[in-house]
Short mmCIF file of C-alpha atoms in Angstrom, two decimals:
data_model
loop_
_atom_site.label_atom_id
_atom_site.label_comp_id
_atom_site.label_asym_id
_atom_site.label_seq_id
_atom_site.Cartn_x
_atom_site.Cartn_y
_atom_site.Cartn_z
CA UNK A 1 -30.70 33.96 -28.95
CA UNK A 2 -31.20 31.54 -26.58
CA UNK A 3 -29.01 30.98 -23.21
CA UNK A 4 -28.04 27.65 -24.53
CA UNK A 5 -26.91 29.09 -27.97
CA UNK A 6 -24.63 31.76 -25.87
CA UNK A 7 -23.14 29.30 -24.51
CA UNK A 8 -22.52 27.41 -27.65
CA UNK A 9 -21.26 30.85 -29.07
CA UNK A 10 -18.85 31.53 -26.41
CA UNK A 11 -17.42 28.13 -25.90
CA UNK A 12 -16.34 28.52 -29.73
CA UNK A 13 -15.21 32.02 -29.27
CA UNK A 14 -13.14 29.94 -26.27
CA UNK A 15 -11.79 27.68 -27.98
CA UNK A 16 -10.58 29.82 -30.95
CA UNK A 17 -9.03 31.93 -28.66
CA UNK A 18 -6.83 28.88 -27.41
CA UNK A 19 -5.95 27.13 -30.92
CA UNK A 20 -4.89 31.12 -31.46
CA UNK A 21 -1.94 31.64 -28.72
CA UNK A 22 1.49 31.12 -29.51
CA UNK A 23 3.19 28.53 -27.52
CA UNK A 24 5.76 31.11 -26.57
CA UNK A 25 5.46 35.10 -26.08
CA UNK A 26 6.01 37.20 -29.35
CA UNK A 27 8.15 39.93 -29.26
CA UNK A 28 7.96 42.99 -31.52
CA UNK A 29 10.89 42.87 -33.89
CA UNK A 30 14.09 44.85 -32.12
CA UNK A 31 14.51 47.75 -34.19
CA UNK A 32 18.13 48.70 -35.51
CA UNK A 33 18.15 52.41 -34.84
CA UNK A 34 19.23 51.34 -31.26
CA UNK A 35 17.26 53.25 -28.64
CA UNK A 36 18.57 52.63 -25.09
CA UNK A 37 21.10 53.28 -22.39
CA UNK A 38 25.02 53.33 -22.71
CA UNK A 39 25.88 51.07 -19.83
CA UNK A 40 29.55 50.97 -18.27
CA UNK A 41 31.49 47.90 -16.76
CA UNK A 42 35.16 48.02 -16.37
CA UNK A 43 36.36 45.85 -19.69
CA UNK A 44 33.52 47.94 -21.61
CA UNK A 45 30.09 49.41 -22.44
CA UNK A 46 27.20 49.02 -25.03
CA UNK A 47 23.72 50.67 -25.20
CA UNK A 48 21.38 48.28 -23.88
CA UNK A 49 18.01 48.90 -25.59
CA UNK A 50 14.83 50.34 -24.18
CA UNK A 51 12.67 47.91 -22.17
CA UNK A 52 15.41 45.78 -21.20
CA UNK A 53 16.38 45.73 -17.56
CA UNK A 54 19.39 44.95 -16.15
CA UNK A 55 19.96 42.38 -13.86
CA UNK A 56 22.29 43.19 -10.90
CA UNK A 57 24.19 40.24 -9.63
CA UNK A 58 27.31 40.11 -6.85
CA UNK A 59 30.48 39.52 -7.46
CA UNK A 60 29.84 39.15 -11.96
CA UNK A 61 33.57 39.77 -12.78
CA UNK A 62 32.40 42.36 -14.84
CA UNK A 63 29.71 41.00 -17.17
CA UNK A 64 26.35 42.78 -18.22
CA UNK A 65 23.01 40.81 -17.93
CA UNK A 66 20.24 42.23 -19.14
CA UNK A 67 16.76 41.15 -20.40
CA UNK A 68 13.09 42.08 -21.20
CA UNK A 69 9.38 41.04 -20.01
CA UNK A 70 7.68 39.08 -22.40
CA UNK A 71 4.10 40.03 -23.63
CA UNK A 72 1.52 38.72 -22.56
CA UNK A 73 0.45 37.18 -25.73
CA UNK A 74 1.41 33.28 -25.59
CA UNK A 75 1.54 30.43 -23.71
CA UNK A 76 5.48 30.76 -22.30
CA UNK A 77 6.42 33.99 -21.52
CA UNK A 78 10.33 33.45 -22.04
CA UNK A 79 12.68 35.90 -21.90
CA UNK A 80 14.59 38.17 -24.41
CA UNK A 81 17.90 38.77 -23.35
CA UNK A 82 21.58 40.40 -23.56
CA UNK A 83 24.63 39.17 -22.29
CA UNK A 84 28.04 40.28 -22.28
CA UNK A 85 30.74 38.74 -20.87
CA UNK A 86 34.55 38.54 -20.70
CA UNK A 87 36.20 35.56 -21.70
CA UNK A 88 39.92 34.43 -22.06
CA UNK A 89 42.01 36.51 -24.12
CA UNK A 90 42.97 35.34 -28.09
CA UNK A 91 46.27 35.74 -29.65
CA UNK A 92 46.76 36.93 -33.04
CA UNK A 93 47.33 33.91 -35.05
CA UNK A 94 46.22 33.47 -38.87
CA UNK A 95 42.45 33.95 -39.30
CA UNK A 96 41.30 29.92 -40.31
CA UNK A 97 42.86 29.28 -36.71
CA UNK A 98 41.78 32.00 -34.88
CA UNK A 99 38.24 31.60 -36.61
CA UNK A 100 38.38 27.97 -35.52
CA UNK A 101 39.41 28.97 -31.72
CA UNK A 102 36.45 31.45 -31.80
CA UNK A 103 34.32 28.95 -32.86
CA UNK A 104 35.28 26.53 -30.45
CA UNK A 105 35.32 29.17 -27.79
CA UNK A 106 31.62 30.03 -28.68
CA UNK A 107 30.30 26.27 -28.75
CA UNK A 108 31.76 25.60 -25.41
CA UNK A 109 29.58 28.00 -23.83
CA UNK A 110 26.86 25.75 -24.97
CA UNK A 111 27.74 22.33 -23.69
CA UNK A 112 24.78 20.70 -22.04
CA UNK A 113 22.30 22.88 -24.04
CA UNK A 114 21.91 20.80 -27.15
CA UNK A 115 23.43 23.70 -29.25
CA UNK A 116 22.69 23.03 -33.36
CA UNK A 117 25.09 25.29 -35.13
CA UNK A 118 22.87 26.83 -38.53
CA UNK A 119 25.40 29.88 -39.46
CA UNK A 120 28.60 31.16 -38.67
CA UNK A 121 30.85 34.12 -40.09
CA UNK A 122 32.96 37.06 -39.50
CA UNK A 123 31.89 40.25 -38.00
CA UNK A 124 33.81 44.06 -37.47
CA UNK A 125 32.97 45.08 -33.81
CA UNK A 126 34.81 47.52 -31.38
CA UNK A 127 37.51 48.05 -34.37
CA UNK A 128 38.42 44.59 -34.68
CA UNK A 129 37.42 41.70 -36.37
CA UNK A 130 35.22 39.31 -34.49
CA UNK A 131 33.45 36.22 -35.63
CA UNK A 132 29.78 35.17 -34.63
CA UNK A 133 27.64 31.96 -34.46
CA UNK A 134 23.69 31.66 -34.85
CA UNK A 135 22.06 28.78 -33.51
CA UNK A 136 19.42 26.88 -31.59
CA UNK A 137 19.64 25.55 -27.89
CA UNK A 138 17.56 24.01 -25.62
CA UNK A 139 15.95 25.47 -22.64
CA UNK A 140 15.42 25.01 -18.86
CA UNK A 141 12.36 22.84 -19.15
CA UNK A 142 11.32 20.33 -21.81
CA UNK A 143 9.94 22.05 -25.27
CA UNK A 144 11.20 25.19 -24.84
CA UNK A 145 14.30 26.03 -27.36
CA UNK A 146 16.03 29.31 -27.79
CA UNK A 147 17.80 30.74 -30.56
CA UNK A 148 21.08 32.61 -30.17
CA UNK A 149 23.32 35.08 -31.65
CA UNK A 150 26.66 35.34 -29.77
CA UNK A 151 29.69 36.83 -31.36
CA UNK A 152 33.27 36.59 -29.85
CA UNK A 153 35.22 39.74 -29.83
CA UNK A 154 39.11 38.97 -29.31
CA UNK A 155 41.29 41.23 -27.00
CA UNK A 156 43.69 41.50 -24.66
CA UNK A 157 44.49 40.28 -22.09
CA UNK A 158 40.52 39.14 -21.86
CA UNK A 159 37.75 38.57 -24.76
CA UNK A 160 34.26 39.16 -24.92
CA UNK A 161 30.93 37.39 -25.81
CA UNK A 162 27.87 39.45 -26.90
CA UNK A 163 24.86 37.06 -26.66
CA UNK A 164 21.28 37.61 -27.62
CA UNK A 165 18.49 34.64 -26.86
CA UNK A 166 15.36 34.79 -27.59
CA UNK A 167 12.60 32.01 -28.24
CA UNK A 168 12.54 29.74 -30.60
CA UNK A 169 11.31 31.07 -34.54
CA UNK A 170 11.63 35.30 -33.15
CA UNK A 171 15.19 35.88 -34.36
CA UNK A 172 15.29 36.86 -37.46
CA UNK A 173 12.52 39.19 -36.92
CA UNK A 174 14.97 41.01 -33.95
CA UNK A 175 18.54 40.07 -36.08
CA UNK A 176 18.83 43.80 -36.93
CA UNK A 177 18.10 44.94 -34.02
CA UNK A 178 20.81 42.36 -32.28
CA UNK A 179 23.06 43.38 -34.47
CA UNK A 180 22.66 47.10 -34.66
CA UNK A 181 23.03 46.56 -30.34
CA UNK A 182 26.21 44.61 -30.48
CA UNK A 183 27.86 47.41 -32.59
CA UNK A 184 27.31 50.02 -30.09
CA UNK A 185 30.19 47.50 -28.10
CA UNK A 186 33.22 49.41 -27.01
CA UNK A 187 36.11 48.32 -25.19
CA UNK A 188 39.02 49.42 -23.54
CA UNK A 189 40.62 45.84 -24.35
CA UNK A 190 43.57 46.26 -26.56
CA UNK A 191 43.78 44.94 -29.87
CA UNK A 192 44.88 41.26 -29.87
CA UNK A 193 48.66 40.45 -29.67
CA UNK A 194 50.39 39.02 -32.86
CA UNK A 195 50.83 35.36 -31.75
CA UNK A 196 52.45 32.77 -33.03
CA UNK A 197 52.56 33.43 -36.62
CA UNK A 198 53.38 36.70 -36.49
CA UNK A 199 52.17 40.33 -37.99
CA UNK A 200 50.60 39.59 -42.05
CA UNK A 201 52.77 41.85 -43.94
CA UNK A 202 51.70 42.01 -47.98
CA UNK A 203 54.55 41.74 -50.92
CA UNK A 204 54.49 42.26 -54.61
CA UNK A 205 52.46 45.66 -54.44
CA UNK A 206 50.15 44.53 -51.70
CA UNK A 207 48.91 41.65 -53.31
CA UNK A 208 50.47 38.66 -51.60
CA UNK A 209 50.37 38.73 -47.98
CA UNK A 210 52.75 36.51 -44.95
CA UNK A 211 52.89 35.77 -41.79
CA UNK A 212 56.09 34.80 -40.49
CA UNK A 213 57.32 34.75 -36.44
CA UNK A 214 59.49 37.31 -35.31
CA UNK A 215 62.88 35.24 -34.99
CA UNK A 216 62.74 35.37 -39.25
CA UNK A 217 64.43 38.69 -40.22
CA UNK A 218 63.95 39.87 -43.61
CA UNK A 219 66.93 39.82 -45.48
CA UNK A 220 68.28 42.08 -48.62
CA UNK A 221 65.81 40.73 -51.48
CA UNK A 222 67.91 38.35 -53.88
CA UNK A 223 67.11 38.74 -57.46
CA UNK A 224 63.95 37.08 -58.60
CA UNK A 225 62.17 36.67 -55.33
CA UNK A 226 60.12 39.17 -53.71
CA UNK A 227 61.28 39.13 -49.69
CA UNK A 228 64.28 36.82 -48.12
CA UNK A 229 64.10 35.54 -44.47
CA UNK A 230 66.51 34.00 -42.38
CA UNK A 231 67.31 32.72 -39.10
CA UNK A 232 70.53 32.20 -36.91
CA UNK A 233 70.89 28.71 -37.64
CA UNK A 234 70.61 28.84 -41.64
CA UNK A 235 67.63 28.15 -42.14
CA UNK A 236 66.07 30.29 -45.20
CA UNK A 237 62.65 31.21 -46.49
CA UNK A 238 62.31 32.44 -49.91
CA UNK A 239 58.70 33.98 -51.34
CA UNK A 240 58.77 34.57 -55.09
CA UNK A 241 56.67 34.91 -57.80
CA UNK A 242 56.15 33.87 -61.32
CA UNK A 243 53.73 34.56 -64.32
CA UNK A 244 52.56 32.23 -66.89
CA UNK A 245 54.54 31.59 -70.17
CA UNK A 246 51.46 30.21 -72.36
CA UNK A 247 47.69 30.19 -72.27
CA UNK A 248 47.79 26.94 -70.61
CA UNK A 249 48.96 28.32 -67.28
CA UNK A 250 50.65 26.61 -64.17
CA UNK A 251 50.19 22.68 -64.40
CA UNK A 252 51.14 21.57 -60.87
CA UNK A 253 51.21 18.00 -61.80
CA UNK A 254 53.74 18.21 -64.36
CA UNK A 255 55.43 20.28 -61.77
CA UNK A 256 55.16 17.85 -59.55
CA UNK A 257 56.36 14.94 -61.36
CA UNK A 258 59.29 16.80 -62.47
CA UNK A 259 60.64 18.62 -59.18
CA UNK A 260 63.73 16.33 -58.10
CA UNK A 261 64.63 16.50 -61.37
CA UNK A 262 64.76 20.43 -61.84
CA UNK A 263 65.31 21.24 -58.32
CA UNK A 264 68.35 18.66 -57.93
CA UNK A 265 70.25 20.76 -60.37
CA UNK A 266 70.19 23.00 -57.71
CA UNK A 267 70.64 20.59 -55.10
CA UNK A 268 72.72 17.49 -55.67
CA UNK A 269 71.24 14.17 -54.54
CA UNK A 270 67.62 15.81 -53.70
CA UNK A 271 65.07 12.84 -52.37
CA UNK A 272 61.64 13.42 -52.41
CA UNK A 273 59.53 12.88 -49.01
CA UNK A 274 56.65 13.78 -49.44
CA UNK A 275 53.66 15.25 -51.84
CA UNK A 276 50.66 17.15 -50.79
CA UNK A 277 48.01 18.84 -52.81
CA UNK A 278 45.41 21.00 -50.79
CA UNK A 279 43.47 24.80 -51.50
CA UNK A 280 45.30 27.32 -50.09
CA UNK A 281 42.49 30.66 -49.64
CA UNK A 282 40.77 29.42 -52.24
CA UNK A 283 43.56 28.38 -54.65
CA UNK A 284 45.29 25.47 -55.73
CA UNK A 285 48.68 24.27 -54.21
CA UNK A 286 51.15 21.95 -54.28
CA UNK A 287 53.50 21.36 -51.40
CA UNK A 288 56.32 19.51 -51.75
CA UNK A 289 59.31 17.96 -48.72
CA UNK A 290 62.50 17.09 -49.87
CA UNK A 291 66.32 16.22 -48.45
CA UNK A 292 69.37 17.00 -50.05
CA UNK A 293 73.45 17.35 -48.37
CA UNK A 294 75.27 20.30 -48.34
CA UNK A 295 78.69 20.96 -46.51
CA UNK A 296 76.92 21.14 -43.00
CA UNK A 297 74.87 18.20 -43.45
CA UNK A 298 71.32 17.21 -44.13
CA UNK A 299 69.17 20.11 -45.24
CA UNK A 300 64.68 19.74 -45.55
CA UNK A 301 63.20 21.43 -48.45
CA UNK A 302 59.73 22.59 -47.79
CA UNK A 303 58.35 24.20 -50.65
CA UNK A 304 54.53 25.52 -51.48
CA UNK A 305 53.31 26.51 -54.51
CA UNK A 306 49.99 28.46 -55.31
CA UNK A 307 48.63 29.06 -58.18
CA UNK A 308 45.57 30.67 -59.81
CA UNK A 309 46.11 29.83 -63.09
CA UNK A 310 47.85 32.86 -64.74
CA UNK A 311 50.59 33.12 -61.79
CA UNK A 312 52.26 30.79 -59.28
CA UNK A 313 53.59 31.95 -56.01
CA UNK A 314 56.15 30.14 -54.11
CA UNK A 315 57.23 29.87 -50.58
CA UNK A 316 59.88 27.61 -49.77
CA UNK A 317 61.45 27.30 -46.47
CA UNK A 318 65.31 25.78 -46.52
CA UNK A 319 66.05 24.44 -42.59
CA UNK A 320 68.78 22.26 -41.24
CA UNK A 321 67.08 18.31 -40.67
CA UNK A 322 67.97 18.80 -36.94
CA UNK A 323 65.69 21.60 -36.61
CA UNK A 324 62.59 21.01 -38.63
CA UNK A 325 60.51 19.10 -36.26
CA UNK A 326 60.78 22.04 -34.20
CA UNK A 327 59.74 24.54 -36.99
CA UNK A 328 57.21 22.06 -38.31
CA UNK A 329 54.79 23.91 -36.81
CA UNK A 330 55.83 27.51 -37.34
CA UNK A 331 55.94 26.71 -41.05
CA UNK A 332 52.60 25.01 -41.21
CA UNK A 333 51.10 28.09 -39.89
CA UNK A 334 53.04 30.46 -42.61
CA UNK A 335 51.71 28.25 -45.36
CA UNK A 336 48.19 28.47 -44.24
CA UNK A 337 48.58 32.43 -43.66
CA UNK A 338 48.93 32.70 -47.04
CA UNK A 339 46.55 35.46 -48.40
CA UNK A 340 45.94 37.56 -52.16
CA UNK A 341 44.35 40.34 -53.02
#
């Protein structure tokens, strides 16, 4: 062959090889059996796996940085890391709120970095449950993007963040692996405080859970209702249950359209406020507001029902006009905690 067709030879053989690289380094895929170092910081430790090195920084408050050499094997050689780091501390509070705060929390982290959110969810790390958020960020320099996997793990009185990044279109190929390191996390962070909305405590056999703030004491049951709360100004909360009568079930529009007239038996001179219709964990409510007098003055009816066809449960909260702004939000929250088995 002659020089000239060498030359031809290799130039192709050149040019192949440079159509062929990857514009960023490819990792192997992170295996889940976890192989690696326990490492300890104050708040907590996790194994950190084989290959990655830990970066050492002054004065980190306690977080863990660590992160591995790319292969030599495309055109950016970008790093594959681990972070943990401690974050303000959650309350207890019911879980579409506290996932929303954890959310939040998670995006916030991101601002500046072009963060597009493409999967969140719930998680059970260090004994608690934690919620987690996959998605795609931008980089230090233009065209290079990231993918993450962070998950916030709630505690007291701090939080934590375990983060994974690694280039773009590599994580699922290392999502075991990511996941299989973040539950080696433990932590010496006690379990979240209830918060606001109190402890979830389950009625009728464990299949209808509450949350209601500590200043509502549970009362001797009255008949026909499964638990009785009140406070030291009068206000009430009743939770009871019913089955259906016929096939047809729990209509909550008929319901609707005939509570002042059942419930102002009950309560003389009831006016209607307000009417609200909304999915409840994955059922079907009505809530209604209401005023009626009684001997101490004007009393607000705020009463939820739930339904999934065969039974309706009912929560209805009794309070004195002067001081329902002021549980307003106290009862929002026990309507959403609302939870079945």
């Amino acid at each position: 062959m002659s020089a000239r067709s060498l030359m031809c030879v290799y130039a192709g053989l050149t040019m192949l090889a440079a159509c062929s690289t990857s514009y960023y380094a490819q990792f192997p895929p992170l295996a889940a059996d976890v192989q690696g170092t326990r490492v300890e910081r104050p708040q907590f430790s996790i194994v950190v796996p084989r290959d990655f090195v830990l970066r050492e920084m002054p004065g980190d408050g306690g977080h863990l940085n660590a992160f591995e050499q790319p292969p030599d094997n495309g055109e950016h050689r970008l790093y594959r890391t681990l972070v943990v780091a401690p974050v303000a501390g959650m309350a207890e509070d019911d879980p579409e709120r506290m996932a929303e705060r954890a959310y939040a929390l998670l995006a916030k982290r991101h601002e500046g970095d072009s963060l597009q959110v493409r999967q969140t969810g719930r998680a059970r790390l260090a004994d608690r449950d934690c919620w987690f958020l996959q998605g795609r960020i931008a980089g230090a320099s233009a065209g290079w993007f990231f993918e993450v996997l962070e998950f916030l793990v709630p505690g007291d009185p701090q939080s934590l963040v375990v983060s994974f990044l690694i280039p773009e279109g590599q994580l699922e190929a290392s999502r075991a692996g990511f996941v299989a390191t973040a539950a080696t996390l433990q932590t010496k962070l006690a379990m979240p405080k209830d918060g606001a909305a109190g402890a979830l405590v389950w009625h009728d056999g464990d299949r209808l859970g509450l949350r209601l703030p500590a200043v509502w004491q549970r009362q001797a049951d009255g008949e026909g209702v499964l638990a009785v709360f009140t406070q030291a100004s009068g206000a009430r909360c009743d939770l009871s249950t019913a089955t259906a009568k016929t096939a047809v079930g729990f209509d909550l529009d008929n319901l609707a359209r005939g509570y002042v007239g059942d419930q102002g038996k009950e309560w003389p001179g009831l006016r209607l406020l307000s009417l609200e219709r909304r999915a409840i964990d994955g059922r079907t409510s009505l809530r209604v507001r209401a005023a009626f007098q009684d001997g101490d003055g004007t009393v607000v009816v705020d009463d939820t029902f739930v339904t999934d066809g065969k039974r309706i449960d009912r929560l209805l909260f009794r309070v004195p006009h002067g001081e329902y702004v002021g549980q307003r939000s106290a009862i929002e929250r026990a309507v959403a905690s609302l939870r079945w088995k």
